[in-house]
mmCIF file of N, CA and C in Angstrom:
data_model
loop_
_atom_site.group_PDB
_atom_site.id
_atom_site.type_symbol
_atom_site.label_atom_id
_atom_site.label_comp_id
_atom_site.label_asym_id
_atom_site.label_seq_id
_atom_site.Cartn_x
_atom_site.Cartn_y
_atom_site.Cartn_z
ATOM 1 N N LEU Z 1 -45.995 -20.079 24.604
ATOM 2 C CA LEU Z 1 -44.375 -20.198 25.125
ATOM 3 C C LEU Z 1 -43.567 -20.754 24.191
ATOM 4 N N GLN Z 2 -43.932 -22.149 23.855
ATOM 5 C CA GLN Z 2 -43.279 -22.977 22.856
ATOM 6 C C GLN Z 2 -42.906 -22.327 21.616
ATOM 7 N N ALA Z 3 -43.749 -21.652 20.962
ATOM 8 C CA ALA Z 3 -43.490 -20.846 19.812
ATOM 9 C C ALA Z 3 -42.719 -19.940 19.950
ATOM 10 N N THR Z 4 -42.647 -19.097 21.324
ATOM 11 C CA THR Z 4 -41.546 -18.045 21.498
ATOM 12 C C THR Z 4 -40.402 -18.556 21.725
ATOM 13 N N LEU Z 5 -40.270 -19.826 22.303
ATOM 14 C CA LEU Z 5 -38.838 -20.534 22.630
ATOM 15 C C LEU Z 5 -38.469 -20.967 21.204
ATOM 16 N N ALA Z 6 -39.042 -21.517 20.271
ATOM 17 C CA ALA Z 6 -38.776 -21.638 18.809
ATOM 18 C C ALA Z 6 -38.220 -20.622 18.211
ATOM 19 N N GLU Z 7 -38.874 -19.525 18.251
ATOM 20 C CA GLU Z 7 -38.516 -18.118 17.728
ATOM 21 C C GLU Z 7 -37.340 -17.855 18.117
ATOM 22 N N GLU Z 8 -36.983 -17.944 19.724
ATOM 23 C CA GLU Z 8 -35.926 -17.226 20.079
ATOM 24 C C GLU Z 8 -34.677 -18.246 19.797
ATOM 25 N N ARG Z 9 -34.842 -19.666 19.566
ATOM 26 C CA ARG Z 9 -33.938 -20.590 19.179
ATOM 27 C C ARG Z 9 -33.440 -20.374 17.847
ATOM 28 N N GLU Z 10 -34.353 -19.911 16.822
ATOM 29 C CA GLU Z 10 -34.289 -19.958 15.333
ATOM 30 C C GLU Z 10 -33.605 -18.528 15.399
ATOM 31 N N ARG Z 11 -33.924 -17.418 16.078
ATOM 32 C CA ARG Z 11 -33.164 -16.232 16.059
ATOM 33 C C ARG Z 11 -31.455 -16.545 16.496
ATOM 34 N N GLY Z 12 -31.632 -17.409 17.374
ATOM 35 C CA GLY Z 12 -30.202 -17.531 17.840
ATOM 36 C C GLY Z 12 -29.419 -18.184 17.092
ATOM 37 N N GLU Z 13 -30.069 -19.258 16.279
ATOM 38 C CA GLU Z 13 -29.148 -19.809 15.231
ATOM 39 C C GLU Z 13 -28.854 -18.836 13.877
ATOM 40 N N GLU Z 14 -29.918 -17.996 13.893
ATOM 41 C CA GLU Z 14 -29.490 -17.101 12.667
ATOM 42 C C GLU Z 14 -28.547 -15.956 13.121
ATOM 43 N N LEU Z 15 -28.483 -15.581 14.461
ATOM 44 C CA LEU Z 15 -27.341 -14.755 14.801
ATOM 45 C C LEU Z 15 -26.057 -15.331 14.921
ATOM 46 N N ALA Z 16 -26.050 -16.739 15.047
ATOM 47 C CA ALA Z 16 -24.916 -17.492 15.062
ATOM 48 C C ALA Z 16 -24.215 -17.610 13.748
ATOM 49 N N ARG Z 17 -25.187 -17.813 12.727
ATOM 50 C CA ARG Z 17 -24.762 -17.749 11.516
ATOM 51 C C ARG Z 17 -24.156 -16.445 10.841
ATOM 52 N N CYS Z 18 -24.915 -15.572 11.131
ATOM 53 C CA CYS Z 18 -24.446 -14.290 11.021
ATOM 54 C C CYS Z 18 -22.890 -13.939 11.539
ATOM 55 N N ARG Z 19 -22.844 -14.182 12.724
ATOM 56 C CA ARG Z 19 -21.538 -14.213 13.250
ATOM 57 C C ARG Z 19 -20.391 -15.160 12.722
ATOM 58 N N ASP Z 20 -20.931 -16.085 12.331
ATOM 59 C CA ASP Z 20 -19.828 -17.022 11.648
ATOM 60 C C ASP Z 20 -19.641 -16.326 10.242
ATOM 61 N N GLU Z 21 -20.692 -15.948 9.585
ATOM 62 C CA GLU Z 21 -20.213 -15.312 8.523
ATOM 63 C C GLU Z 21 -19.502 -14.030 8.511
ATOM 64 N N ALA Z 22 -19.614 -13.399 9.403
ATOM 65 C CA ALA Z 22 -18.949 -11.979 9.649
ATOM 66 C C ALA Z 22 -17.354 -12.501 10.138
ATOM 67 N N GLU Z 23 -17.515 -13.549 10.881
ATOM 68 C CA GLU Z 23 -15.886 -13.849 11.048
ATOM 69 C C GLU Z 23 -15.326 -14.363 9.829
ATOM 70 N N ALA Z 24 -15.944 -15.376 9.229
ATOM 71 C CA ALA Z 24 -15.360 -15.582 7.647
ATOM 72 C C ALA Z 24 -14.981 -14.294 6.847
ATOM 73 N N GLY Z 25 -15.928 -13.405 6.879
ATOM 74 C CA GLY Z 25 -15.699 -12.279 6.075
ATOM 75 C C GLY Z 25 -14.287 -11.338 6.733
ATOM 76 N N ARG Z 26 -14.304 -11.490 7.945
ATOM 77 C CA ARG Z 26 -13.217 -10.825 8.639
ATOM 78 C C ARG Z 26 -12.010 -11.351 8.391
ATOM 79 N N GLN Z 27 -11.791 -12.740 8.372
ATOM 80 C CA GLN Z 27 -10.711 -13.499 8.103
ATOM 81 C C GLN Z 27 -10.346 -13.483 6.681
ATOM 82 N N ALA Z 28 -11.224 -13.352 5.722
ATOM 83 C CA ALA Z 28 -10.954 -13.023 4.477
ATOM 84 C C ALA Z 28 -10.304 -11.764 4.220
ATOM 85 N N ALA Z 29 -10.679 -10.780 4.943
ATOM 86 C CA ALA Z 29 -10.407 -9.310 4.884
ATOM 87 C C ALA Z 29 -8.806 -9.379 5.515
ATOM 88 N N GLU Z 30 -8.728 -10.218 6.538
ATOM 89 C CA GLU Z 30 -7.305 -10.100 6.861
ATOM 90 C C GLU Z 30 -6.306 -10.666 5.997
ATOM 91 N N GLU Z 31 -6.603 -11.674 5.303
ATOM 92 C CA GLU Z 31 -5.743 -12.451 4.460
ATOM 93 C C GLU Z 31 -5.652 -11.566 3.161
ATOM 94 N N GLN Z 32 -6.601 -10.748 2.729
ATOM 95 C CA GLN Z 32 -6.402 -9.684 1.519
ATOM 96 C C GLN Z 32 -5.588 -8.659 2.060
ATOM 97 N N LEU Z 33 -5.586 -8.263 3.369
ATOM 98 C CA LEU Z 33 -4.928 -7.207 3.694
ATOM 99 C C LEU Z 33 -3.280 -7.852 3.955
ATOM 100 N N ARG Z 34 -3.247 -8.799 4.427
ATOM 101 C CA ARG Z 34 -1.720 -9.284 4.376
ATOM 102 C C ARG Z 34 -1.255 -9.364 3.253
ATOM 103 N N GLU Z 35 -1.815 -9.825 2.169
ATOM 104 C CA GLU Z 35 -1.525 -10.175 0.866
ATOM 105 C C GLU Z 35 -1.154 -8.550 0.204
ATOM 106 N N ALA Z 36 -1.935 -7.708 0.596
ATOM 107 C CA ALA Z 36 -1.621 -6.062 0.128
ATOM 108 C C ALA Z 36 -0.482 -5.752 0.451
ATOM 109 N N ARG Z 37 -0.348 -5.918 1.873
ATOM 110 C CA ARG Z 37 0.816 -5.287 2.437
ATOM 111 C C ARG Z 37 1.991 -6.067 1.924
ATOM 112 N N GLU Z 38 1.932 -7.372 1.834
ATOM 113 C CA GLU Z 38 3.025 -8.066 1.237
ATOM 114 C C GLU Z 38 3.326 -7.447 -0.226
ATOM 115 N N LEU Z 39 2.638 -7.158 -1.040
ATOM 116 C CA LEU Z 39 2.828 -6.697 -2.387
ATOM 117 C C LEU Z 39 3.384 -5.216 -2.094
ATOM 118 N N HIS Z 40 2.660 -4.362 -1.208
ATOM 119 C CA HIS Z 40 3.206 -3.083 -0.987
ATOM 120 C C HIS Z 40 4.727 -3.251 -0.470
ATOM 121 N N SER Z 41 4.949 -4.060 0.467
ATOM 122 C CA SER Z 41 6.491 -4.093 0.804
ATOM 123 C C SER Z 41 7.547 -4.651 -0.238
ATOM 124 N N ASN Z 42 6.849 -5.306 -1.196
ATOM 125 C CA ASN Z 42 7.825 -5.952 -2.220
ATOM 126 C C ASN Z 42 7.872 -4.703 -3.333
ATOM 127 N N ALA Z 43 6.781 -3.943 -3.543
ATOM 128 C CA ALA Z 43 6.810 -2.681 -4.196
ATOM 129 C C ALA Z 43 7.662 -1.640 -3.640
ATOM 130 N N GLN Z 44 7.591 -1.470 -2.476
ATOM 131 C CA GLN Z 44 8.719 -0.844 -1.926
ATOM 132 C C GLN Z 44 10.259 -1.058 -1.946
ATOM 133 N N ASP Z 45 10.316 -2.470 -1.898
ATOM 134 C CA ASP Z 45 11.753 -2.886 -2.150
ATOM 135 C C ASP Z 45 12.253 -2.719 -3.667
ATOM 136 N N ASP Z 46 11.342 -2.996 -4.587
ATOM 137 C CA ASP Z 46 11.366 -2.584 -5.923
ATOM 138 C C ASP Z 46 11.676 -1.133 -6.103
ATOM 139 N N LEU Z 47 11.088 -0.402 -5.578
ATOM 140 C CA LEU Z 47 11.301 1.217 -5.527
ATOM 141 C C LEU Z 47 12.637 1.586 -4.996
ATOM 142 N N ALA Z 48 13.118 1.033 -3.855
ATOM 143 C CA ALA Z 48 14.419 1.213 -3.764
ATOM 144 C C ALA Z 48 15.577 0.816 -4.345
ATOM 145 N N GLU Z 49 15.338 -0.370 -5.063
ATOM 146 C CA GLU Z 49 16.245 -0.969 -6.009
ATOM 147 C C GLU Z 49 16.330 -0.080 -7.050
ATOM 148 N N LEU Z 50 15.325 0.515 -7.715
ATOM 149 C CA LEU Z 50 15.070 1.376 -8.913
ATOM 150 C C LEU Z 50 15.864 2.746 -8.734
ATOM 151 N N ARG Z 51 15.820 3.114 -7.380
ATOM 152 C CA ARG Z 51 16.438 4.560 -7.018
ATOM 153 C C ARG Z 51 18.135 4.196 -7.089
ATOM 154 N N ARG Z 52 18.403 3.070 -6.489
ATOM 155 C CA ARG Z 52 19.859 2.700 -6.655
ATOM 156 C C ARG Z 52 20.537 2.714 -8.195
ATOM 157 N N GLN Z 53 19.559 1.848 -8.885
ATOM 158 C CA GLN Z 53 19.833 1.980 -10.114
ATOM 159 C C GLN Z 53 20.006 3.293 -10.809
ATOM 160 N N LEU Z 54 19.115 4.301 -10.454
ATOM 161 C CA LEU Z 54 19.235 5.395 -11.107
ATOM 162 C C LEU Z 54 20.446 6.070 -10.719
ATOM 163 N N ALA Z 55 20.703 6.022 -9.462
ATOM 164 C CA ALA Z 55 22.064 6.772 -9.280
ATOM 165 C C ALA Z 55 23.381 6.226 -9.969
ATOM 166 N N ILE Z 56 23.320 5.043 -10.061
ATOM 167 C CA ILE Z 56 24.374 4.365 -11.023
ATOM 168 C C ILE Z 56 24.549 4.874 -12.485
ATOM 169 N N ALA Z 57 23.200 4.917 -12.823
ATOM 170 C CA ALA Z 57 22.852 5.202 -14.550
ATOM 171 C C ALA Z 57 23.338 6.640 -14.679
ATOM 172 N N GLU Z 58 23.695 7.639 -13.867
ATOM 173 C CA GLU Z 58 23.963 9.080 -14.005
ATOM 174 C C GLU Z 58 25.400 9.016 -14.384
ATOM 175 N N ALA Z 59 26.252 7.856 -14.290
ATOM 176 C CA ALA Z 59 27.503 7.886 -14.947
ATOM 177 C C ALA Z 59 27.830 8.330 -16.441
ATOM 178 N N SER Z 60 26.907 8.154 -17.136
ATOM 179 C CA SER Z 60 26.904 8.193 -18.625
ATOM 180 C C SER Z 60 25.753 8.735 -19.205
ATOM 181 N N GLU Z 61 25.732 9.138 -20.533
ATOM 182 C CA GLU Z 61 24.601 9.497 -21.185
ATOM 183 C C GLU Z 61 23.663 8.552 -21.633
ATOM 184 N N GLU Z 62 24.076 7.368 -21.832
ATOM 185 C CA GLU Z 62 23.276 6.382 -22.325
ATOM 186 C C GLU Z 62 22.738 5.713 -20.822
ATOM 187 N N GLN Z 63 23.496 5.537 -19.901
ATOM 188 C CA GLN Z 63 22.961 5.165 -18.595
ATOM 189 C C GLN Z 63 22.072 6.012 -17.928
ATOM 190 N N LEU Z 64 22.143 7.231 -18.328
ATOM 191 C CA LEU Z 64 21.251 8.171 -17.912
ATOM 192 C C LEU Z 64 19.758 8.119 -18.655
ATOM 193 N N ARG Z 65 19.939 7.784 -19.900
ATOM 194 C CA ARG Z 65 18.748 7.185 -20.591
ATOM 195 C C ARG Z 65 18.099 6.267 -20.154
ATOM 196 N N MET Z 66 18.878 5.183 -19.686
ATOM 197 C CA MET Z 66 18.348 4.154 -19.284
ATOM 198 C C MET Z 66 17.801 4.230 -17.554
ATOM 199 N N ALA Z 67 18.173 5.441 -16.813
ATOM 200 C CA ALA Z 67 17.633 5.705 -15.717
ATOM 201 C C ALA Z 67 16.282 6.399 -15.829
ATOM 202 N N LYS Z 68 16.333 7.287 -16.822
ATOM 203 C CA LYS Z 68 14.967 7.816 -17.284
ATOM 204 C C LYS Z 68 14.025 6.923 -17.477
ATOM 205 N N GLU Z 69 14.143 5.923 -18.257
ATOM 206 C CA GLU Z 69 13.220 4.697 -18.290
ATOM 207 C C GLU Z 69 12.849 4.025 -17.012
ATOM 208 N N ALA Z 70 13.808 4.008 -16.188
ATOM 209 C CA ALA Z 70 13.666 3.197 -14.876
ATOM 210 C C ALA Z 70 12.683 4.128 -13.940
ATOM 211 N N GLN Z 71 13.140 5.406 -14.312
ATOM 212 C CA GLN Z 71 12.184 6.389 -13.503
ATOM 213 C C GLN Z 71 10.511 6.196 -13.814
ATOM 214 N N ALA Z 72 10.657 6.362 -15.228
ATOM 215 C CA ALA Z 72 9.155 6.271 -15.738
ATOM 216 C C ALA Z 72 8.532 4.703 -15.019
ATOM 217 N N SER Z 73 9.033 3.853 -15.179
ATOM 218 C CA SER Z 73 8.771 2.527 -14.434
ATOM 219 C C SER Z 73 8.484 2.562 -13.074
ATOM 220 N N LEU Z 74 9.379 3.355 -12.362
ATOM 221 C CA LEU Z 74 9.044 3.481 -10.775
ATOM 222 C C LEU Z 74 7.812 4.237 -10.637
ATOM 223 N N GLN Z 75 7.613 5.265 -11.594
ATOM 224 C CA GLN Z 75 6.323 6.077 -11.264
ATOM 225 C C GLN Z 75 5.255 5.252 -11.564
ATOM 226 N N GLY Z 76 5.111 4.263 -12.431
ATOM 227 C CA GLY Z 76 4.204 3.330 -12.644
ATOM 228 C C GLY Z 76 4.220 2.430 -11.355
ATOM 229 N N GLU Z 77 4.939 2.238 -11.024
ATOM 230 C CA GLU Z 77 5.070 1.245 -9.793
ATOM 231 C C GLU Z 77 4.495 2.116 -8.611
ATOM 232 N N LEU Z 78 4.808 3.303 -8.369
ATOM 233 C CA LEU Z 78 4.424 4.097 -7.290
ATOM 234 C C LEU Z 78 2.745 4.282 -7.531
ATOM 235 N N VAL Z 79 2.503 4.415 -8.650
ATOM 236 C CA VAL Z 79 0.826 4.608 -8.861
ATOM 237 C C VAL Z 79 0.368 3.042 -8.297
ATOM 238 N N GLN Z 80 0.926 2.017 -8.394
ATOM 239 C CA GLN Z 80 0.402 0.795 -8.291
ATOM 240 C C GLN Z 80 0.492 0.798 -6.749
ATOM 241 N N VAL Z 81 1.705 1.206 -6.061
ATOM 242 C CA VAL Z 81 1.624 1.161 -4.567
ATOM 243 C C VAL Z 81 0.751 1.973 -4.141
ATOM 244 N N ARG Z 82 0.367 3.113 -4.686
ATOM 245 C CA ARG Z 82 -0.646 3.940 -4.162
ATOM 246 C C ARG Z 82 -2.050 3.452 -3.865
ATOM 247 N N SER Z 83 -2.294 2.526 -5.287
ATOM 248 C CA SER Z 83 -3.608 1.566 -5.448
ATOM 249 C C SER Z 83 -3.543 0.640 -4.461
ATOM 250 N N GLN Z 84 -2.628 -0.090 -4.233
ATOM 251 C CA GLN Z 84 -2.470 -1.125 -3.225
ATOM 252 C C GLN Z 84 -2.387 -0.623 -2.056
ATOM 253 N N LEU Z 85 -1.868 0.547 -1.529
ATOM 254 C CA LEU Z 85 -2.201 1.192 -0.163
ATOM 255 C C LEU Z 85 -3.717 1.605 0.245
ATOM 256 N N ALA Z 86 -4.387 2.076 -0.820
ATOM 257 C CA ALA Z 86 -5.618 2.611 -0.839
ATOM 258 C C ALA Z 86 -6.546 1.132 -0.813
ATOM 259 N N ALA Z 87 -6.327 0.163 -1.168
ATOM 260 C CA ALA Z 87 -7.034 -1.250 -1.402
ATOM 261 C C ALA Z 87 -6.814 -1.465 0.165
ATOM 262 N N ALA Z 88 -5.559 -1.786 0.669
ATOM 263 C CA ALA Z 88 -5.045 -1.976 1.966
ATOM 264 C C ALA Z 88 -6.003 -1.247 3.168
ATOM 265 N N GLN Z 89 -6.281 0.137 2.918
ATOM 266 C CA GLN Z 89 -6.796 0.842 3.923
ATOM 267 C C GLN Z 89 -8.310 0.483 3.660
ATOM 268 N N ALA Z 90 -8.960 0.425 2.451
ATOM 269 C CA ALA Z 90 -10.336 -0.172 2.386
ATOM 270 C C ALA Z 90 -10.437 -1.290 3.086
ATOM 271 N N LEU Z 91 -9.287 -2.219 3.149
ATOM 272 C CA LEU Z 91 -9.720 -3.713 3.494
ATOM 273 C C LEU Z 91 -9.628 -3.475 5.067
ATOM 274 N N GLU Z 92 -8.590 -2.716 5.606
ATOM 275 C CA GLU Z 92 -8.769 -2.371 7.051
ATOM 276 C C GLU Z 92 -10.022 -1.711 7.473
ATOM 277 N N GLU Z 93 -10.593 -1.155 6.787
ATOM 278 C CA GLU Z 93 -11.953 -0.501 7.040
ATOM 279 C C GLU Z 93 -13.036 -1.753 7.001
ATOM 280 N N GLN Z 94 -13.022 -2.506 5.932
ATOM 281 C CA GLN Z 94 -13.886 -3.561 6.298
ATOM 282 C C GLN Z 94 -13.781 -4.648 7.031
ATOM 283 N N LEU Z 95 -12.348 -4.806 7.647
ATOM 284 C CA LEU Z 95 -12.047 -5.648 8.705
ATOM 285 C C LEU Z 95 -12.650 -5.117 10.027
ATOM 286 N N ARG Z 96 -12.569 -3.664 10.269
ATOM 287 C CA ARG Z 96 -13.109 -2.971 11.017
ATOM 288 C C ARG Z 96 -14.491 -3.387 11.254
ATOM 289 N N CYS Z 97 -15.036 -3.071 10.091
ATOM 290 C CA CYS Z 97 -16.593 -3.135 10.007
ATOM 291 C C CYS Z 97 -17.141 -4.582 10.282
ATOM 292 N N ALA Z 98 -16.460 -5.608 9.959
ATOM 293 C CA ALA Z 98 -16.618 -7.116 10.068
ATOM 294 C C ALA Z 98 -16.430 -7.493 11.693
ATOM 295 N N GLU Z 99 -15.394 -6.656 12.051
ATOM 296 C CA GLU Z 99 -14.897 -7.208 13.810
ATOM 297 C C GLU Z 99 -16.239 -6.355 14.367
ATOM 298 N N GLN Z 100 -16.774 -4.971 14.074
ATOM 299 C CA GLN Z 100 -17.861 -4.638 14.810
ATOM 300 C C GLN Z 100 -19.033 -5.332 14.600
ATOM 301 N N ALA Z 101 -19.398 -5.803 13.397
ATOM 302 C CA ALA Z 101 -20.472 -6.631 13.082
ATOM 303 C C ALA Z 101 -20.453 -8.002 13.839
ATOM 304 N N SER Z 102 -19.221 -8.599 13.962
ATOM 305 C CA SER Z 102 -18.989 -9.739 14.624
ATOM 306 C C SER Z 102 -19.287 -9.610 16.145
ATOM 307 N N ALA Z 103 -18.771 -8.432 16.490
ATOM 308 C CA ALA Z 103 -18.942 -8.344 18.032
ATOM 309 C C ALA Z 103 -20.494 -7.916 18.299
ATOM 310 N N ALA Z 104 -21.321 -7.134 17.747
ATOM 311 C CA ALA Z 104 -22.505 -6.958 17.743
ATOM 312 C C ALA Z 104 -23.312 -8.275 17.689
ATOM 313 N N ALA Z 105 -23.059 -9.054 16.987
ATOM 314 C CA ALA Z 105 -23.783 -10.414 16.606
ATOM 315 C C ALA Z 105 -23.551 -11.410 17.592
ATOM 316 N N GLN Z 106 -22.414 -11.331 18.344
ATOM 317 C CA GLN Z 106 -22.091 -12.102 19.546
ATOM 318 C C GLN Z 106 -22.868 -11.524 20.627
ATOM 319 N N ASP Z 107 -22.724 -10.264 20.839
ATOM 320 C CA ASP Z 107 -23.700 -9.563 21.760
ATOM 321 C C ASP Z 107 -24.941 -9.849 21.823
ATOM 322 N N GLU Z 108 -25.597 -9.834 20.814
ATOM 323 C CA GLU Z 108 -26.909 -10.203 20.346
ATOM 324 C C GLU Z 108 -27.334 -11.623 20.653
ATOM 325 N N LEU Z 109 -26.311 -12.551 20.293
ATOM 326 C CA LEU Z 109 -26.365 -13.920 20.509
ATOM 327 C C LEU Z 109 -26.438 -14.260 21.830
ATOM 328 N N ALA Z 110 -25.555 -13.544 22.834
ATOM 329 C CA ALA Z 110 -25.595 -13.762 24.158
ATOM 330 C C ALA Z 110 -26.770 -13.421 24.730
ATOM 331 N N GLU Z 111 -27.497 -12.232 24.369
ATOM 332 C CA GLU Z 111 -28.636 -11.704 24.903
ATOM 333 C C GLU Z 111 -29.840 -12.696 24.470
ATOM 334 N N VAL Z 112 -29.677 -13.467 23.409
ATOM 335 C CA VAL Z 112 -30.937 -14.264 22.851
ATOM 336 C C VAL Z 112 -30.626 -15.619 24.014
ATOM 337 N N LYS Z 113 -29.283 -16.087 24.115
ATOM 338 C CA LYS Z 113 -29.203 -17.264 24.812
ATOM 339 C C LYS Z 113 -29.747 -17.049 26.096
ATOM 340 N N GLY Z 114 -29.363 -15.690 26.809
ATOM 341 C CA GLY Z 114 -30.030 -15.316 28.069
ATOM 342 C C GLY Z 114 -31.282 -15.461 28.108
ATOM 343 N N ARG Z 115 -32.073 -14.890 27.154
ATOM 344 C CA ARG Z 115 -33.585 -14.816 27.273
ATOM 345 C C ARG Z 115 -33.900 -16.009 26.948
ATOM 346 N N LEU Z 116 -33.513 -16.865 25.964
ATOM 347 C CA LEU Z 116 -33.653 -18.430 26.114
ATOM 348 C C LEU Z 116 -33.531 -19.332 27.453
ATOM 349 N N SER Z 117 -32.546 -19.033 27.910
ATOM 350 C CA SER Z 117 -32.365 -19.640 29.158
ATOM 351 C C SER Z 117 -33.509 -19.326 30.434
ATOM 352 N N THR Z 118 -33.726 -18.153 30.346
ATOM 353 C CA THR Z 118 -34.728 -17.487 31.156
ATOM 354 C C THR Z 118 -36.015 -17.977 30.902
ATOM 355 N N ALA Z 119 -36.264 -17.995 29.668
ATOM 356 C CA ALA Z 119 -37.815 -18.704 29.228
ATOM 357 C C ALA Z 119 -37.996 -19.856 29.226
ATOM 358 N N GLU Z 120 -36.577 -20.910 29.336
ATOM 359 C CA GLU Z 120 -36.719 -22.307 29.335
ATOM 360 C C GLU Z 120 -36.807 -22.547 30.939
ATOM 361 N N ALA Z 121 -36.229 -21.636 31.780
ATOM 362 C CA ALA Z 121 -36.536 -21.957 33.173
ATOM 363 C C ALA Z 121 -37.925 -21.727 33.698
ATOM 364 N N ALA Z 122 -38.572 -20.883 33.021
ATOM 365 C CA ALA Z 122 -39.732 -20.452 33.527
ATOM 366 C C ALA Z 122 -40.926 -21.479 33.089
#
């Protein structure tokens, strides 16, 4: 019985560590997601500004040439925005998985604690 209790305690501690690691991973994923969203928002602002500049540049041939350069830059930024969005979506998926793992670890920890309490009471 003592060995079983010790094993249950060890399992509980291991589950608590797993839960803590999952929580840390979730928090890191949330931070990365926030940063990715902020970058995405900044890129969207840059995109809006570049579009405004393109409209102004159409007034003359030289300005039109400059607008075409801005458009090329905008396309590069759009590629970056799409990449950031894909990264943000991947982080959201990681966050969802981390939250599920954390919930599962908490459920298992509660179950182990219940078994431990029952075993200690016996």
